[in-house]
Structures are given as structure tokens and as C-alpha cells.
Amino acid sequence: MLQRPDEILNEASQTVGDPLERDALGGEAELTGDRAIPRRLVVVSNRLGNIRDLSQAGGLAVGIGDALAERGGLWLGASAEYQDYAASDEPLIRLERVGKIETAALTLPYEEYSLYYNGYANSTLWPLFHYRLDLVNHRAEFLHAYRQINARFAKALAGLLSGNDDLVWVHDYHLIPLAAQLRRLGVRNRIGFFLHIPFPPPDLFVATPDHEELIDDLLQYDVVGFQTETDVGNFRRSVQAANSITFDINGSAEMNGRTLLSRCFPIGIDVDSIARMANEAAEDVQIDSMRRQILGLKQIIGVDRLDYSKGLPGRMQAFARLLERHPEHERAATYLQIASPTREEVSAYADIRAQLEATAGAVNGRYADLAWTPIRYIHRAVSRSRLAGLLRASQVGLVTPLRDGMNLVAKEYIAAQDEADPGVLVLSRFAGAAEELAESLIVNPYAVDEVADAIAKALAMPLEERIARHSALLKRITRNDAAEWRRSFLATLAGEN
Ligand code: GDG
């Protein structure tokens, strides 16, 4: 049943479905920290997580779900159901409550959603923000749909806010214009934006004809958060270039009587829950049978959505180069790549898939024999708990994106290791995570020989050095975990930092 916001507000206190236990989220909630922030939290993201089972969700859904589970609040996102209706009509929203979390699923017209999501978000902004001007597709109808969908989100949200005190936290590049659209509807609440992906340098950013509009949109937020200092710097330089607005040492800029704060809030993971899942996966029969199949071999693992930003073909070439330059690893090492399907309607994703399959086939064709498959390439999603087990069963974690906002897999690999016998992380300097994870082996993913040599170094690293590097990394990801990320962002948004 589809509902309109005015009907929903009357039902807001109803509880639908099972209460959401905190344990099911795997989160050690920081109740004391968050009690200091009393206002209702309203989260907006393109899609809603499955709040009935966040244990299988990726990092972002868990991070948001935990924030809402701790303090209660509303989460607005696009519904998985579509329906045609005019933008001037009242938004169609399905409201549901599980424990303290209320979700509002916004039904949108399919055609318009597709031009917004596959079009502007993933064929224009995603490649642009990942420095891939060669893949950017500019079409007037993409931008039009992007603005229309954001206007629909704004109208829906304006009807759901309970007052000026609600803290609104908007996620990611799909929703950049949301604050501007909300301001137009008279919303005066504190609104924060967090960009999960990189922000490009000004010289690349101006390549989009829409760059001034996008900056003006971002200036309508109270807090704009990024993954790294590099991204913050790129954003501030673009703002200065377009509007001559300058930021003080705290990242604040004054404009039209308002203050905009831009800062870096590196996203983290729930370390304990990954460690627990990795430990428990020892009982998993499939993991056990895989261990037996690769007995005596060292396993190198990659886990990524099949996205061109993740550097997968180059990574496979680096593995082949490892076998050329360090032949002692033939029949002694095996590379497992989980590449979960993603955005298959966008043509650049079909291209990267074909390229990857050709590369895996070529390497295996050259090196495989009856007893050894050098590359095992799995193009399907694996359950989260099994993934943790696979990370633990691997002596090298290979994370070599050409550009990545943060890369949570790098942190998950560290969390999943056995502290007494940990594996080694080989990490691209172009992942946001490289700013924090200096004790990993940092590589340039474009330099195939360098990556191959780093894998060789990781495979040969003595236990003492592995433990020293791992314990430093584990300490850092534990301190800067998912709870700290949301605590610091929300405290800043509430004006407490
Ligand atoms: C964006 C930014 C930023 C992957 N395959 C499977 C699976 N995964 C999980 C991983 C991890 C998550 O998905 C992927 O997160 P990443 O951070 O690696 O990358 P993006 O999806 O591109 O995320 C990125 C992130 O947002 C958060 O801000 O770090 O830079 O691009 O949690 O484990 N999970 C399961 N099966 C799979 O096959 N269950």
C-alpha cells in the first residue's frame, strides 16, 4: 500500500514488524556519546538498507543502520517499487517501523529514476568524481532527471520532518542538490552531507558543464564531509575558484550570514563484528572445503564490486607479473577474486566485465595445469560472514583501486585476520584508506611491476614484521571505527564539535 506523508505522520508511532535487536546489527553502540545529541536523526540515501537484517549488509548500510538503531530516527530512500506520477503530485511513500528505526520508501517513476541513477549519478558523476573523464557521459536528460528526482526527495522529506530541530544527514553523490531543494521549500533545519566517493581536483571538476551548479548546491549544506584531506582540499579549492569564498583553519566559511563547515570524516567499520564473523567462519563447511583444496598454497584475495574504479584488470596483470618475476610462486600461490555484480545497466560496466574475464582467462590459459588454477574469479556476491572467513583464510589482501573514496574492504581485511598469524595488506595509494593505513604495503596500481613485487614481499614477510604491521593497523581501525565516524559527523552537524 502506498501512502502519502500526511497519512504517514498520523501513523508514526505505530510499530510494524519485529523489534530490531542491537545484536542483530553487530554494533557495540556508543550510547553515552550519542545521548549528548538529543535531536531526531533523519537520514537520506538513495537506497534504504534492509533494516530487518543489516548483518548481511555492506559497510554503509550498517553504519547508517547502527546510528539509527542507537538513537532512533527516520531513514528516507528510494523504494524498490516504481510508479508513474507527476512531480506536482504528492509523493508516494511507504512507511515502516522496525524497533526505533522508521523507514520511508519513496516510490519514483521508473524512467526518471533510471535517467537519474544509471544516467547522471553513475554515468556522469561517478566517472567524473573518480577522475575518469574518458568515461563521463553528459546528457541533458540525465541532469534534468537528477534534479527532478532530488526535488521529489525534497518534497517527500519536507513533509516528514517533525520540526526545525530534526538533524538531516544526506548521503552521497546521488543527492547533492537535496539541501538546495529543501531550502527552496523553506526547510531551515541543520543539514549535513557526506560524500562517500572522492572529490576531484578543480581542473577535472570544471570539465563538467554543471560544476557551478553542483558547487552552489553543496554550499546549501551546513556541514559537508569527505573521506580524506585530499578530497576536502579539492572541494575547498573548487569553492574558492567559483565563488572567492575562503575557509578558515577550522574548515569554516561564512556566506550570506550562514556558516559552512567542510571537513574530513574517514569512514570506519565495525571491527568486532567482522572479527567475530571471521572467527566463526572456521565452522563454515564451504570455507573448510576451500581450505583443503588450496592446502599448501598461499592465498591472495581481492573483494570488490565489479567496478572500473577498482583496478581489477591491472590487479590480475600484476598477479601474472608476480609469476613471471618471482617464479617460485608458481603452484605455490593462488589468487581468489570475488567481483560482485553491480550497475549492469551501465555500458562501462559491461565493458569492464568483458575485460576482466578476458584477462583472467588469458592468465589461467598461460599458467594453469591440472593441479593448479592461478586465478579463481567469482562473479557473484558472497554472504558477509563467508566473506569474513575468506579474508581470514588469505595471506595477502590485495586492494588496488585506481581511485576510491575510502575502500572498506581494506579495513575489513585487517579486522578479519588472526592476530597471532596475520596476513599482509597490499593497498593502492589512490584508495582513501591509504591516508590512514600507512603500515600496509602501499603501491601505485598503475605500476604493474611494483604491485607484483609488493605481493612477493607480502608472501615472504616474516611473522614478526606481519604482527608489528597488523597490530598498528588494527589499533588505528579500531580507534577510527564506524561508531566514531558517525559520532564525529553528527556531533559536528549538531554544532557540538
Ligand atoms: C563506496 C565508496 C567507500 C563487496 N562484495 C561483497 C560484499 N562487499 C562489501 C564489502 C564492503 C562493501 O561491500 C564495499 O565497500 P567499499 O568501500 O569497498 O566500496 P564501494 O561499494 O565502492 O563503496 C568507497 C564506501 O562507499 C563507504 O563510504 O569506502 O570508497 O566507493 O563492505 O565487504 N559484501 C557481501 N558480498 C559480496 O560479494 N556480503
Coordinates of C-alpha atoms and ligand atoms in Angstrom, one line a residue:
M1 CA 0.0 0.0 0.0
L2 CA 1.4 3.4 -0.9
Q3 CA 0.9 6.3 1.5
R4 CA 1.2 10.0 1.4
P5 CA 3.2 11.9 4.0
D6 CA 0.1 13.4 5.7
E7 CA -1.3 9.9 6.3
I8 CA 2.0 8.6 7.5
L9 CA 2.6 11.3 10.1
N10 CA -0.6 10.1 11.9
E11 CA 0.9 6.6 12.0
A12 CA 4.3 7.5 13.0
S13 CA 4.1 6.0 16.5
Q14 CA 2.9 2.5 15.2
T15 CA 5.3 -0.3 15.4
V16 CA 5.4 -2.6 12.4
G17 CA 7.3 -5.8 12.3
D18 CA 9.8 -7.3 14.8
P19 CA 11.8 -5.0 17.1
L20 CA 15.4 -4.7 15.8
E21 CA 17.8 -6.0 18.4
R22 CA 21.1 -4.2 18.6
D23 CA 22.9 -7.5 18.5
A24 CA 21.5 -8.2 15.0
L25 CA 23.2 -5.1 13.8
G26 CA 26.5 -6.3 15.2
G27 CA 27.1 -2.9 16.7
E28 CA 28.6 -2.0 20.1
A29 CA 26.5 1.1 20.5
E30 CA 28.1 4.2 22.0
L31 CA 25.1 5.2 23.9
T32 CA 26.8 7.6 26.2
G33 CA 28.4 9.6 23.4
D34 CA 25.2 9.9 21.4
R35 CA 23.0 10.8 24.4
A36 CA 24.6 14.2 24.3
I37 CA 22.9 14.7 20.9
P38 CA 19.2 14.8 21.6
R39 CA 17.7 15.8 18.3
R40 CA 15.9 13.3 16.0
L41 CA 18.1 12.0 13.2
V42 CA 16.8 11.9 9.7
V43 CA 19.0 10.0 7.2
V44 CA 18.5 10.3 3.5
S45 CA 20.3 8.0 1.0
N46 CA 19.5 6.8 -2.5
R47 CA 18.5 3.3 -1.3
L48 CA 17.3 2.0 2.0
G49 CA 19.2 -0.7 3.8
N50 CA 17.3 -3.8 4.9
I51 CA 16.9 -2.9 8.5
R52 CA 15.4 -6.3 9.3
D53 CA 18.8 -7.9 8.5
L54 CA 21.7 -5.4 8.5
S55 CA 24.1 -8.2 9.4
Q56 CA 24.4 -9.1 5.7
A57 CA 24.6 -5.5 4.5
G58 CA 27.8 -3.7 3.4
G59 CA 29.6 -1.1 5.4
L60 CA 27.4 2.0 4.6
A61 CA 24.1 0.3 5.4
V62 CA 25.4 -1.0 8.7
G63 CA 26.9 2.4 9.6
I64 CA 23.6 4.2 9.0
G65 CA 21.5 1.4 10.5
D66 CA 23.6 1.5 13.7
A67 CA 23.3 5.2 14.0
L68 CA 19.5 5.0 13.7
A69 CA 19.3 1.9 16.0
E70 CA 21.2 3.7 18.7
R71 CA 19.3 6.9 18.8
G72 CA 16.1 6.2 16.8
G73 CA 15.1 8.2 13.8
L74 CA 13.9 8.1 10.2
W75 CA 15.6 6.8 7.1
L76 CA 14.3 8.0 3.7
G77 CA 15.3 6.3 0.4
A78 CA 14.0 5.3 -3.0
S79 CA 11.6 2.3 -3.0
A80 CA 12.4 -0.8 -5.0
E81 CA 8.9 -0.4 -6.5
Y82 CA 8.2 2.1 -9.3
Q83 CA 5.1 4.0 -10.3
D84 CA 4.5 6.8 -12.8
Y85 CA 3.1 10.0 -11.3
A86 CA 3.5 13.7 -11.9
A87 CA 6.2 15.7 -10.0
S88 CA 3.5 18.1 -8.9
D89 CA 1.5 15.3 -7.2
E90 CA 2.0 14.4 -3.6
P91 CA 4.9 12.0 -3.1
L92 CA 4.1 8.3 -2.7
I93 CA 5.7 7.0 0.4
R94 CA 5.6 3.6 2.2
L95 CA 6.4 4.0 5.9
E96 CA 7.5 1.1 8.1
R97 CA 8.9 0.9 11.6
V98 CA 11.3 -1.7 13.0
G99 CA 12.2 -1.1 16.6
K100 CA 13.4 2.5 16.9
I101 CA 14.0 2.9 13.1
E102 CA 11.4 4.3 10.8
T103 CA 11.9 3.9 7.1
A104 CA 10.2 5.9 4.4
A105 CA 10.4 4.3 0.9
L106 CA 9.8 6.8 -1.8
T107 CA 8.2 5.4 -4.9
L108 CA 9.5 7.0 -8.1
P109 CA 8.7 6.8 -11.8
Y110 CA 11.0 4.1 -13.4
E111 CA 12.1 6.1 -16.4
E112 CA 13.0 9.2 -14.5
Y113 CA 14.8 7.1 -11.8
S114 CA 16.8 5.3 -14.4
L115 CA 18.0 8.5 -16.0
Y116 CA 18.9 9.8 -12.6
Y117 CA 20.6 6.7 -11.3
N118 CA 22.1 4.9 -14.3
G119 CA 22.4 8.3 -16.1
Y120 CA 23.5 11.3 -14.1
A121 CA 24.7 9.5 -10.9
N122 CA 26.5 6.6 -12.4
S123 CA 27.4 7.7 -16.0
T124 CA 28.2 11.4 -15.2
L125 CA 29.1 12.0 -11.6
W126 CA 30.7 8.6 -10.7
P127 CA 33.3 8.6 -13.5
L128 CA 33.9 12.4 -13.1
F129 CA 34.5 12.0 -9.3
H130 CA 36.8 9.0 -9.9
Y131 CA 38.9 11.1 -12.3
R132 CA 37.7 9.2 -15.4
L133 CA 36.8 12.0 -17.8
D134 CA 37.1 9.5 -20.6
L135 CA 34.0 7.7 -19.3
V136 CA 31.9 10.7 -18.5
N137 CA 28.6 10.8 -20.4
H138 CA 26.8 14.2 -20.4
R139 CA 23.2 14.3 -21.5
A140 CA 20.7 17.0 -20.8
E141 CA 18.0 14.4 -19.9
F142 CA 20.3 12.9 -17.2
L143 CA 20.7 16.2 -15.5
H144 CA 17.0 17.0 -15.8
A145 CA 16.0 13.7 -14.2
Y146 CA 18.7 14.2 -11.5
R147 CA 17.1 17.5 -10.5
Q148 CA 13.6 16.1 -10.7
I149 CA 14.3 13.1 -8.5
N150 CA 16.1 15.3 -6.0
A151 CA 13.0 17.6 -6.0
R152 CA 10.8 14.6 -5.3
F153 CA 13.0 13.6 -2.4
A154 CA 12.9 17.1 -1.0
K155 CA 9.2 17.3 -1.2
A156 CA 8.8 14.0 0.5
L157 CA 11.3 14.9 3.2
A158 CA 9.8 18.3 3.9
G159 CA 6.5 16.5 4.7
L160 CA 8.2 14.0 7.0
L161 CA 10.2 16.5 9.1
S162 CA 8.8 16.9 12.6
G163 CA 10.2 20.4 13.1
N164 CA 13.3 22.6 12.8
D165 CA 15.2 20.5 15.3
D166 CA 15.5 17.3 13.2
L167 CA 19.1 16.8 12.1
V168 CA 19.2 15.8 8.5
W169 CA 22.1 13.7 7.2
V170 CA 22.2 13.2 3.4
H171 CA 24.5 10.6 1.9
D172 CA 26.4 10.6 -1.3
Y173 CA 26.6 11.9 -4.9
H174 CA 23.0 10.9 -5.8
L175 CA 21.6 13.7 -3.6
I176 CA 23.9 16.7 -3.9
P177 CA 21.1 19.1 -4.8
L178 CA 18.8 18.0 -1.9
A179 CA 19.7 20.7 0.6
A180 CA 19.2 23.4 -2.1
Q181 CA 15.8 21.9 -2.9
L182 CA 14.8 21.7 0.7
R183 CA 15.9 25.3 1.4
R184 CA 13.6 26.3 -1.5
L185 CA 10.7 24.6 0.3
G186 CA 11.5 26.7 3.4
V187 CA 13.3 24.0 5.4
R188 CA 15.7 25.7 7.9
N189 CA 17.0 22.5 9.7
R190 CA 20.7 21.7 10.1
I191 CA 21.5 19.6 7.0
G192 CA 24.8 17.7 6.6
F193 CA 26.1 15.9 3.5
F194 CA 28.7 13.1 3.4
L195 CA 30.4 12.2 0.1
H196 CA 31.4 8.5 0.1
I197 CA 33.4 8.8 -3.1
P198 CA 36.4 11.1 -3.9
F199 CA 36.0 14.8 -4.8
P200 CA 38.1 15.5 -7.9
P201 CA 40.7 18.3 -8.3
P202 CA 39.3 21.6 -9.7
D203 CA 41.0 21.1 -13.1
L204 CA 38.9 17.9 -13.6
F205 CA 35.8 19.2 -11.9
V206 CA 35.4 22.1 -14.2
A207 CA 35.2 19.6 -17.1
T208 CA 31.5 19.1 -16.2
P209 CA 29.4 21.9 -17.6
D210 CA 27.4 21.7 -14.4
H211 CA 30.2 22.4 -12.0
E212 CA 29.0 25.8 -10.8
E213 CA 25.5 24.4 -10.1
L214 CA 27.0 21.5 -8.1
I215 CA 29.1 23.8 -6.0
D216 CA 26.2 26.1 -5.4
D217 CA 24.2 23.1 -4.3
L218 CA 26.9 21.9 -1.8
L219 CA 27.0 25.4 -0.3
Q220 CA 23.5 25.0 0.9
Y221 CA 24.5 22.4 3.5
D222 CA 25.7 23.3 7.0
V223 CA 28.3 20.5 7.0
V224 CA 29.9 18.9 4.0
G225 CA 32.0 15.8 4.9
F226 CA 34.6 13.9 2.9
Q227 CA 36.6 10.8 3.3
T228 CA 40.1 12.3 3.1
E229 CA 42.1 15.5 3.4
T230 CA 42.8 15.3 -0.3
D231 CA 39.1 15.5 -1.1
V232 CA 38.5 18.3 1.4
G233 CA 41.3 20.3 -0.3
N234 CA 39.9 19.6 -3.8
F235 CA 36.5 20.8 -2.7
R236 CA 37.7 23.9 -1.0
R237 CA 39.8 24.9 -4.0
S238 CA 36.8 24.5 -6.3
V239 CA 34.6 26.6 -4.0
Q240 CA 37.3 29.3 -3.8
A241 CA 37.7 29.3 -7.6
A242 CA 34.0 29.6 -8.3
N243 CA 32.9 32.0 -5.5
S244 CA 36.0 33.5 -3.9
I245 CA 34.8 32.1 -0.6
T246 CA 37.7 31.2 1.7
F247 CA 37.8 28.7 4.5
D248 CA 39.4 29.4 7.9
I249 CA 41.8 27.0 9.6
N250 CA 38.8 25.0 11.1
G251 CA 37.3 24.5 7.7
S252 CA 34.5 27.1 8.2
A253 CA 33.4 29.6 5.5
E254 CA 31.0 32.4 6.1
M255 CA 28.5 33.3 3.4
N256 CA 25.2 35.2 3.4
G257 CA 25.0 35.1 7.1
R258 CA 25.5 31.3 7.2
T259 CA 28.5 29.1 8.1
L260 CA 29.5 26.2 6.0
L261 CA 31.8 23.6 7.6
S262 CA 33.9 21.3 5.4
R263 CA 35.9 18.5 7.0
C264 CA 37.2 15.1 6.6
F265 CA 35.4 12.2 8.5
P266 CA 37.1 9.0 7.4
I267 CA 34.5 6.2 7.4
G268 CA 35.3 3.1 9.5
I269 CA 34.0 -0.4 10.0
D270 CA 32.5 -2.3 12.9
V271 CA 35.8 -4.1 13.7
D272 CA 34.4 -6.5 16.4
S273 CA 31.6 -7.8 14.2
I274 CA 34.0 -8.6 11.3
A275 CA 36.4 -10.2 13.6
R276 CA 33.6 -12.3 15.1
M277 CA 32.3 -13.4 11.7
A278 CA 35.8 -14.3 10.6
N279 CA 36.4 -16.4 13.6
E280 CA 33.1 -18.2 13.4
A281 CA 33.6 -18.9 9.7
A282 CA 36.0 -21.6 10.7
E283 CA 32.9 -23.7 11.1
D284 CA 31.6 -23.0 7.6
V285 CA 31.8 -26.2 5.5
Q286 CA 32.5 -24.3 2.3
I287 CA 35.4 -22.4 3.8
D288 CA 36.7 -25.7 5.2
S289 CA 36.5 -27.4 1.9
M290 CA 38.2 -24.5 0.1
R291 CA 41.0 -24.6 2.7
R292 CA 41.5 -28.2 1.9
Q293 CA 41.5 -27.6 -1.8
I294 CA 44.2 -25.0 -1.5
L295 CA 46.2 -26.8 1.2
G296 CA 49.8 -25.8 0.9
L297 CA 49.1 -22.8 -1.2
K298 CA 49.2 -19.2 -0.1
Q299 CA 46.0 -17.3 -1.0
I300 CA 45.8 -13.8 -2.3
I301 CA 42.4 -12.3 -2.1
G302 CA 40.5 -9.4 -3.7
V303 CA 36.9 -8.5 -2.9
D304 CA 35.2 -5.7 -4.9
R305 CA 32.1 -4.7 -6.7
L306 CA 32.9 -5.2 -10.3
D307 CA 33.6 -1.5 -10.9
Y308 CA 36.2 0.1 -13.3
S309 CA 37.4 2.2 -10.4
K310 CA 38.7 -0.8 -8.5
G311 CA 41.6 -1.6 -10.9
L312 CA 40.7 -5.3 -11.4
P313 CA 42.3 -6.0 -14.8
G314 CA 45.6 -4.3 -13.6
R315 CA 45.5 -6.4 -10.5
M316 CA 45.2 -9.6 -12.5
Q317 CA 48.1 -8.5 -14.7
A318 CA 50.1 -7.8 -11.5
F319 CA 49.5 -11.3 -10.4
A320 CA 50.6 -12.7 -13.8
R321 CA 53.7 -10.5 -13.5
L322 CA 54.4 -11.9 -10.0
L323 CA 54.5 -15.4 -11.6
E324 CA 56.9 -14.0 -14.3
R325 CA 59.2 -12.1 -12.0
H326 CA 59.0 -14.5 -9.0
P327 CA 58.5 -17.9 -10.5
E328 CA 58.9 -19.6 -7.0
H329 CA 55.2 -18.6 -6.5
E330 CA 54.0 -20.8 -9.4
R331 CA 51.9 -23.6 -7.9
A332 CA 52.6 -22.0 -4.5
A333 CA 50.2 -19.1 -4.6
T334 CA 46.6 -18.7 -5.8
Y335 CA 44.6 -15.6 -6.3
L336 CA 40.9 -15.5 -5.4
Q337 CA 38.9 -12.6 -6.8
I338 CA 35.3 -12.0 -5.7
A339 CA 33.8 -9.5 -8.0
S340 CA 30.1 -8.9 -7.1
P341 CA 27.8 -7.8 -9.9
T342 CA 26.9 -4.1 -9.9
R343 CA 25.2 -1.5 -12.2
E344 CA 25.0 -3.8 -15.1
E345 CA 22.7 -1.5 -17.0
V346 CA 25.5 1.0 -17.5
S347 CA 27.6 0.1 -20.5
A348 CA 31.0 0.9 -19.0
Y349 CA 30.3 -1.9 -16.5
A350 CA 29.7 -4.5 -19.3
D351 CA 33.0 -3.4 -20.8
I352 CA 35.0 -3.9 -17.6
R353 CA 33.4 -7.3 -17.0
A354 CA 34.4 -8.5 -20.5
Q355 CA 37.9 -7.1 -20.0
L356 CA 38.3 -8.9 -16.7
E357 CA 37.0 -12.2 -18.0
A358 CA 39.5 -12.0 -20.9
T359 CA 42.4 -11.2 -18.5
A360 CA 41.5 -14.0 -16.1
G361 CA 41.2 -16.4 -19.0
A362 CA 44.5 -15.3 -20.5
V363 CA 46.4 -15.7 -17.3
N364 CA 44.9 -19.1 -16.5
G365 CA 45.4 -20.2 -20.1
R366 CA 49.1 -19.4 -19.8
Y367 CA 49.8 -20.8 -16.3
A368 CA 47.2 -23.3 -15.2
D369 CA 47.8 -27.0 -15.1
L370 CA 45.8 -30.0 -13.9
A371 CA 46.6 -29.4 -10.3
W372 CA 46.7 -25.6 -10.0
T373 CA 44.3 -22.8 -11.0
P374 CA 46.3 -19.5 -10.6
I375 CA 43.2 -17.2 -10.7
R376 CA 39.8 -18.1 -9.3
Y377 CA 37.4 -15.5 -10.4
I378 CA 33.9 -15.4 -8.9
H379 CA 31.4 -13.1 -10.4
R380 CA 28.7 -13.3 -7.7
A381 CA 28.0 -11.9 -4.3
V382 CA 29.1 -14.0 -1.3
S383 CA 27.4 -13.7 2.2
R384 CA 29.0 -11.3 4.6
S385 CA 30.0 -13.9 7.1
R386 CA 31.6 -16.2 4.4
L387 CA 33.4 -13.1 3.1
A388 CA 35.0 -12.5 6.5
G389 CA 36.1 -16.2 6.6
L390 CA 37.7 -15.9 3.1
L391 CA 39.5 -12.7 4.2
R392 CA 40.9 -14.6 7.2
A393 CA 41.9 -17.6 5.1
S394 CA 44.1 -15.4 2.9
Q395 CA 47.7 -14.5 3.4
V396 CA 47.6 -11.4 1.2
G397 CA 44.7 -8.8 0.9
L398 CA 45.0 -7.1 -2.5
V399 CA 43.2 -3.8 -2.6
T400 CA 44.4 -1.8 -5.7
P401 CA 41.7 0.7 -6.9
L402 CA 42.7 3.3 -9.4
R403 CA 40.7 5.7 -7.2
D404 CA 38.5 5.0 -4.2
G405 CA 36.7 7.2 -1.6
M406 CA 37.9 5.0 1.3
N407 CA 37.7 1.3 0.5
L408 CA 36.1 -0.6 3.4
V409 CA 37.5 -4.0 2.2
A410 CA 41.0 -2.8 3.2
K411 CA 39.8 -2.3 6.7
E412 CA 37.7 -5.5 6.8
Y413 CA 40.8 -7.5 5.7
I414 CA 42.7 -6.2 8.7
A415 CA 39.8 -6.8 11.1
A416 CA 39.4 -10.4 9.8
Q417 CA 43.0 -11.5 10.5
D418 CA 44.2 -13.9 13.2
E419 CA 46.3 -11.5 15.4
A420 CA 48.8 -14.2 16.1
D421 CA 49.4 -15.0 12.4
P422 CA 48.1 -12.1 10.3
G423 CA 48.1 -11.6 6.6
V424 CA 49.5 -8.6 4.8
L425 CA 47.5 -5.8 3.1
V426 CA 48.8 -4.5 -0.2
L427 CA 47.0 -1.2 -0.7
S428 CA 46.7 1.3 -3.5
R429 CA 48.0 4.8 -2.7
F430 CA 44.8 6.0 -4.5
A431 CA 42.4 4.5 -2.0
G432 CA 41.3 6.9 0.6
A433 CA 42.2 4.3 3.2
A434 CA 45.9 4.8 2.3
E435 CA 45.9 8.1 4.3
E436 CA 45.2 6.1 7.5
L437 CA 46.8 2.7 6.7
A438 CA 50.5 3.5 6.3
E439 CA 51.7 0.2 7.7
S440 CA 50.2 -1.7 4.8
L441 CA 52.4 -2.1 1.6
I442 CA 51.4 1.0 -0.3
V443 CA 51.6 0.6 -4.1
N444 CA 50.9 2.5 -7.3
P445 CA 48.3 0.4 -9.0
Y446 CA 49.4 1.7 -12.5
A447 CA 52.9 0.3 -11.9
V448 CA 52.3 -3.4 -12.5
D449 CA 55.8 -4.5 -11.6
E450 CA 55.7 -2.6 -8.3
V451 CA 52.4 -4.3 -7.4
A452 CA 53.9 -7.7 -8.3
D453 CA 56.9 -7.1 -6.2
A454 CA 54.8 -5.9 -3.2
I455 CA 52.8 -9.2 -3.4
A456 CA 56.1 -11.1 -3.4
K457 CA 57.2 -9.1 -0.4
A458 CA 53.9 -9.8 1.4
L459 CA 54.1 -13.5 0.6
A460 CA 57.6 -13.7 2.0
M461 CA 57.2 -11.4 5.0
P462 CA 58.4 -12.8 8.4
L463 CA 55.8 -13.4 11.1
E464 CA 57.3 -10.7 13.4
E465 CA 57.0 -8.0 10.8
R466 CA 53.5 -9.1 9.9
I467 CA 52.4 -8.9 13.5
A468 CA 54.0 -5.5 14.0
R469 CA 52.3 -4.0 10.9
H470 CA 49.0 -5.7 11.6
S471 CA 48.8 -4.6 15.3
A472 CA 49.4 -1.0 14.3
L473 CA 46.8 -1.1 11.6
L474 CA 44.3 -2.9 13.9
K475 CA 44.7 -0.3 16.6
R476 CA 44.0 2.5 14.1
I477 CA 40.9 1.0 12.5
T478 CA 39.6 0.2 16.0
R479 CA 40.0 3.8 17.1
N480 CA 38.6 5.2 13.9
D481 CA 35.7 2.8 13.6
A482 CA 32.1 3.2 12.3
A483 CA 30.8 4.4 15.6
E484 CA 33.5 7.1 15.8
W485 CA 32.7 8.2 12.2
R486 CA 29.0 8.7 12.9
R487 CA 29.6 10.2 16.3
S488 CA 32.0 12.8 15.0
F489 CA 29.9 13.7 12.0
L490 CA 26.7 14.0 14.0
A491 CA 28.4 16.0 16.8
T492 CA 29.7 18.4 14.2
L493 CA 26.3 18.6 12.5
A494 CA 24.7 19.3 15.8
G495 CA 27.2 22.1 16.4
E496 CA 29.0 20.3 19.3
N497 CA 32.4 20.0 17.7
Ligands
GDG1 C1 31.6 3.3 -1.6 C2 32.9 4.0 -2.0 C3 33.7 3.8 0.4 C4 31.7 -6.5 -1.6 N1 31.5 -7.6 -2.3 C5 30.6 -8.3 -1.5 C6 30.3 -7.5 -0.3 N2 31.0 -6.4 -0.4 C7 31.1 -5.4 0.6 C8 32.4 -5.2 1.2 C9 32.3 -3.8 1.7 C10 31.4 -3.1 0.7 O1 30.7 -4.2 0.1 C11 32.2 -2.4 -0.4 O2 32.7 -1.2 0.2 P1 33.9 -0.4 -0.5 O3 34.3 0.6 0.5 O4 35.0 -1.4 -0.7 O5 33.4 0.1 -1.9 P2 32.1 0.8 -2.5 O6 31.0 -0.2 -2.7 O7 32.5 1.3 -3.8 O8 31.6 1.9 -1.5 C12 34.0 3.6 -1.1 C13 32.3 3.3 0.7 O9 31.3 3.7 -0.2 C14 31.9 3.7 2.1 O10 31.9 5.0 2.3 O11 34.7 3.2 1.2 O12 35.2 4.3 -1.4 O13 33.2 3.8 -3.4 O14 31.8 -3.7 3.0 O15 32.7 -6.2 2.1 N3 29.5 -7.9 0.7 C15 28.9 -9.1 0.5 N4 29.1 -9.9 -0.6 C16 29.9 -9.6 -1.6 O16 30.1 -10.3 -2.6 N5 28.1 -9.6 1.5

